[in-house]
């Protein structure tokens, strides 16, 4: 920063401008450092930028940007994507699981349309198992793309979608509506998925469980350059908002999508009546193993669009379409061994080690055997030929044996009565609150059991907890084994322990770059949001949502931890306070009590806290005049920046959306407001000037 002026000398406008520039620069450096492993500045230069940013913010606290580097935890938070309200919600489909359900669908359609004996034409399309996206084209130009999100509001992943070759930046021809949202599926082929995982594995990084998760992870990268390296693909199959009709049937619509430059599935068929539906299903079931990408069923859609219109929707799915799901795919293979896996909470699961077998295009080598009772009930023995099933997101499972193929001498499997850990703790059968025995066997060793410890650590570094990307499962297990990392605080100690790091450097496979990456990944998480911190502790029954409720309820790490100490000591007021929080029930209270009642847990938490800067959680105000309202800002604002206006509104409990719909409560319009203002008037939404808005929220303070 050769030309940096003293912070004291900056005017407010200059400060604002410099903060904008610093936010952009620092974020670009973060991306180059963490993601591309190719930093262009030294650590010292980078630190100087961060310090400058912090110094300006300290002098002008009201100018702290929403995307300020000082508020950011590394470069990987999903919150980085702006919300996008879909012009038309992205709905889901009703499922049909049998011929009977499919017949009922056809009957319902005919009844509703009062067609009597007339047959209905349908399209039968492969139901691609990826993640859906909505692409907005204005005058044929791709302007915005979003994930489905909750169906109403998705995440803005425009830049990432632009990296997908199969998504045209500009529609071909001229026969497209001026405004159209194209809907379709982003997915991976089996081959690309396998190659991606092999590369991740070789680099000691986390692998993805299935093509769908990997498509989702790849699309939702903060840095589009990473997405660009992933060979994602796209099939178009539907549309949302539309400025004018472009087809009379679904079949014609798919033809149009193809003509504009999209790929549509070539296995789609146009069929008549119930016989046609059955035939299309059988055909796709036959083709499924050869497609090279995952599909989990067939989508039947009424072909005529005027009929679709008449049929309309029931709650969240169309009456004119249904997803006929395939049964889970199965294959036979030999069970080589049964290992016990100890989970984070001590639950012991038997895992089948299998001769590799392809199930639905994916090679399976491990499958769950569920629990001891299941093994006994199905009489599964080592050496047996077993039937393995894989369905969608579910872990592959052993569903049965082929007794006729049992090798001679195969013995009954005796479930061990001790944990496989060096402590050999007896496995206890878990009982419910009423004393009934359950199928779960648990190792009672808790933190003394190295398996449970390691599982806790894996949870701690996982994506949704501390998200320490440089620490893959294998690496973590190796560091654990070597005694380098025994508890979460050790990870952060390692980040600053030059001696230990250089010791690592001497090990095979840890070059300068890996060490720098690891250190970077650890340091990026030293500052952490309170909810992630709580979730990362891995307390039973405290998932992400509960962690967020606790974070919002207590506000700061200090308040949370001192309340938990009191809860553990049985303090009635503290327990009542916890109980009063939204979504907190008896199971969470008991789990929190049990966790914090253990001295070693308290010690582990205290050690960890020492290493971290835990951000306070924002408590949304529920008592303001705009709490729970959806607000849209449009036009130029004169007294606030957009970011400030948004942050302020959200802190008061309002939701800020980017486009006006029936769900909008207030539109704040400044000079130059255009189409949004018009839409607001058409929909009868309240419109305020900036001053009116300020006095509304001012009155609320
Ligand atoms: S049509 C109004 N067609 O299935 C429904 N969806 O459960 C519009 N999907 O979220 C969706 N292949 O992600 C449609 N050929 C296809 C599809 C398909 C996969 C997915 C899509 C949707 C989900 C619905």
PDB file of C-alpha atoms in Angstrom, residues 90-91 93 123 125-134 148 181-187 234-240 246 250-251 253-254 257 262-265 268 299 301 308 320:
ATOM      1  CA  UNK A  90     -39.719 -24.127  -7.962  1.00  0.00           C
ATOM      2  CA  UNK A  91     -42.048 -26.843  -6.809  1.00  0.00           C
ATOM      3  CA  UNK A  93     -43.294 -33.520  -7.668  1.00  0.00           C
ATOM      4  CA  UNK A 123     -44.283 -37.061 -21.853  1.00  0.00           C
ATOM      5  CA  UNK A 125     -38.862 -38.065 -18.993  1.00  0.00           C
ATOM      6  CA  UNK A 126     -35.930 -39.492 -17.061  1.00  0.00           C
ATOM      7  CA  UNK A 127     -35.924 -38.038 -13.550  1.00  0.00           C
ATOM      8  CA  UNK A 128     -32.325 -36.864 -13.347  1.00  0.00           C
ATOM      9  CA  UNK A 129     -30.792 -37.131  -9.908  1.00  0.00           C
ATOM     10  CA  UNK A 130     -28.833 -33.919  -9.628  1.00  0.00           C
ATOM     11  CA  UNK A 131     -29.782 -30.506  -8.319  1.00  0.00           C
ATOM     12  CA  UNK A 132     -32.203 -28.183  -9.998  1.00  0.00           C
ATOM     13  CA  UNK A 133     -31.361 -24.695 -11.150  1.00  0.00           C
ATOM     14  CA  UNK A 134     -33.315 -21.813 -12.599  1.00  0.00           C
ATOM     15  CA  UNK A 148     -33.711 -24.122  -5.926  1.00  0.00           C
ATOM     16  CA  UNK A 181     -36.709 -18.728 -16.549  1.00  0.00           C
ATOM     17  CA  UNK A 182     -35.366 -22.061 -17.787  1.00  0.00           C
ATOM     18  CA  UNK A 183     -35.470 -24.877 -15.265  1.00  0.00           C
ATOM     19  CA  UNK A 184     -33.322 -27.971 -15.358  1.00  0.00           C
ATOM     20  CA  UNK A 185     -30.904 -30.236 -13.574  1.00  0.00           C
ATOM     21  CA  UNK A 186     -27.178 -29.792 -12.935  1.00  0.00           C
ATOM     22  CA  UNK A 187     -25.510 -33.196 -12.645  1.00  0.00           C
ATOM     23  CA  UNK A 234     -27.087 -29.528 -17.519  1.00  0.00           C
ATOM     24  CA  UNK A 235     -30.367 -30.903 -18.859  1.00  0.00           C
ATOM     25  CA  UNK A 236     -33.306 -28.510 -19.370  1.00  0.00           C
ATOM     26  CA  UNK A 237     -36.829 -29.816 -18.771  1.00  0.00           C
ATOM     27  CA  UNK A 238     -39.143 -27.023 -17.584  1.00  0.00           C
ATOM     28  CA  UNK A 239     -39.568 -23.278 -17.211  1.00  0.00           C
ATOM     29  CA  UNK A 240     -40.808 -20.773 -14.652  1.00  0.00           C
ATOM     30  CA  UNK A 246     -43.878 -20.411 -26.692  1.00  0.00           C
ATOM     31  CA  UNK A 250     -44.563 -30.180 -23.248  1.00  0.00           C
ATOM     32  CA  UNK A 251     -43.097 -32.079 -26.201  1.00  0.00           C
ATOM     33  CA  UNK A 253     -41.555 -27.026 -25.383  1.00  0.00           C
ATOM     34  CA  UNK A 254     -38.692 -29.520 -25.093  1.00  0.00           C
ATOM     35  CA  UNK A 257     -35.484 -25.675 -25.494  1.00  0.00           C
ATOM     36  CA  UNK A 262     -30.085 -26.559 -24.352  1.00  0.00           C
ATOM     37  CA  UNK A 263     -29.596 -30.271 -23.971  1.00  0.00           C
ATOM     38  CA  UNK A 264     -32.725 -32.262 -23.224  1.00  0.00           C
ATOM     39  CA  UNK A 265     -32.735 -35.967 -22.374  1.00  0.00           C
ATOM     40  CA  UNK A 268     -37.842 -38.701 -23.266  1.00  0.00           C
ATOM     41  CA  UNK A 299     -41.417 -37.979 -14.640  1.00  0.00           C
ATOM     42  CA  UNK A 301     -46.197 -34.866 -17.485  1.00  0.00           C
ATOM     43  CA  UNK A 308     -51.582 -28.429 -17.430  1.00  0.00           C
ATOM     44  CA  UNK A 320     -50.333 -32.473 -14.077  1.00  0.00           C
TER      45      UNK A 320
END
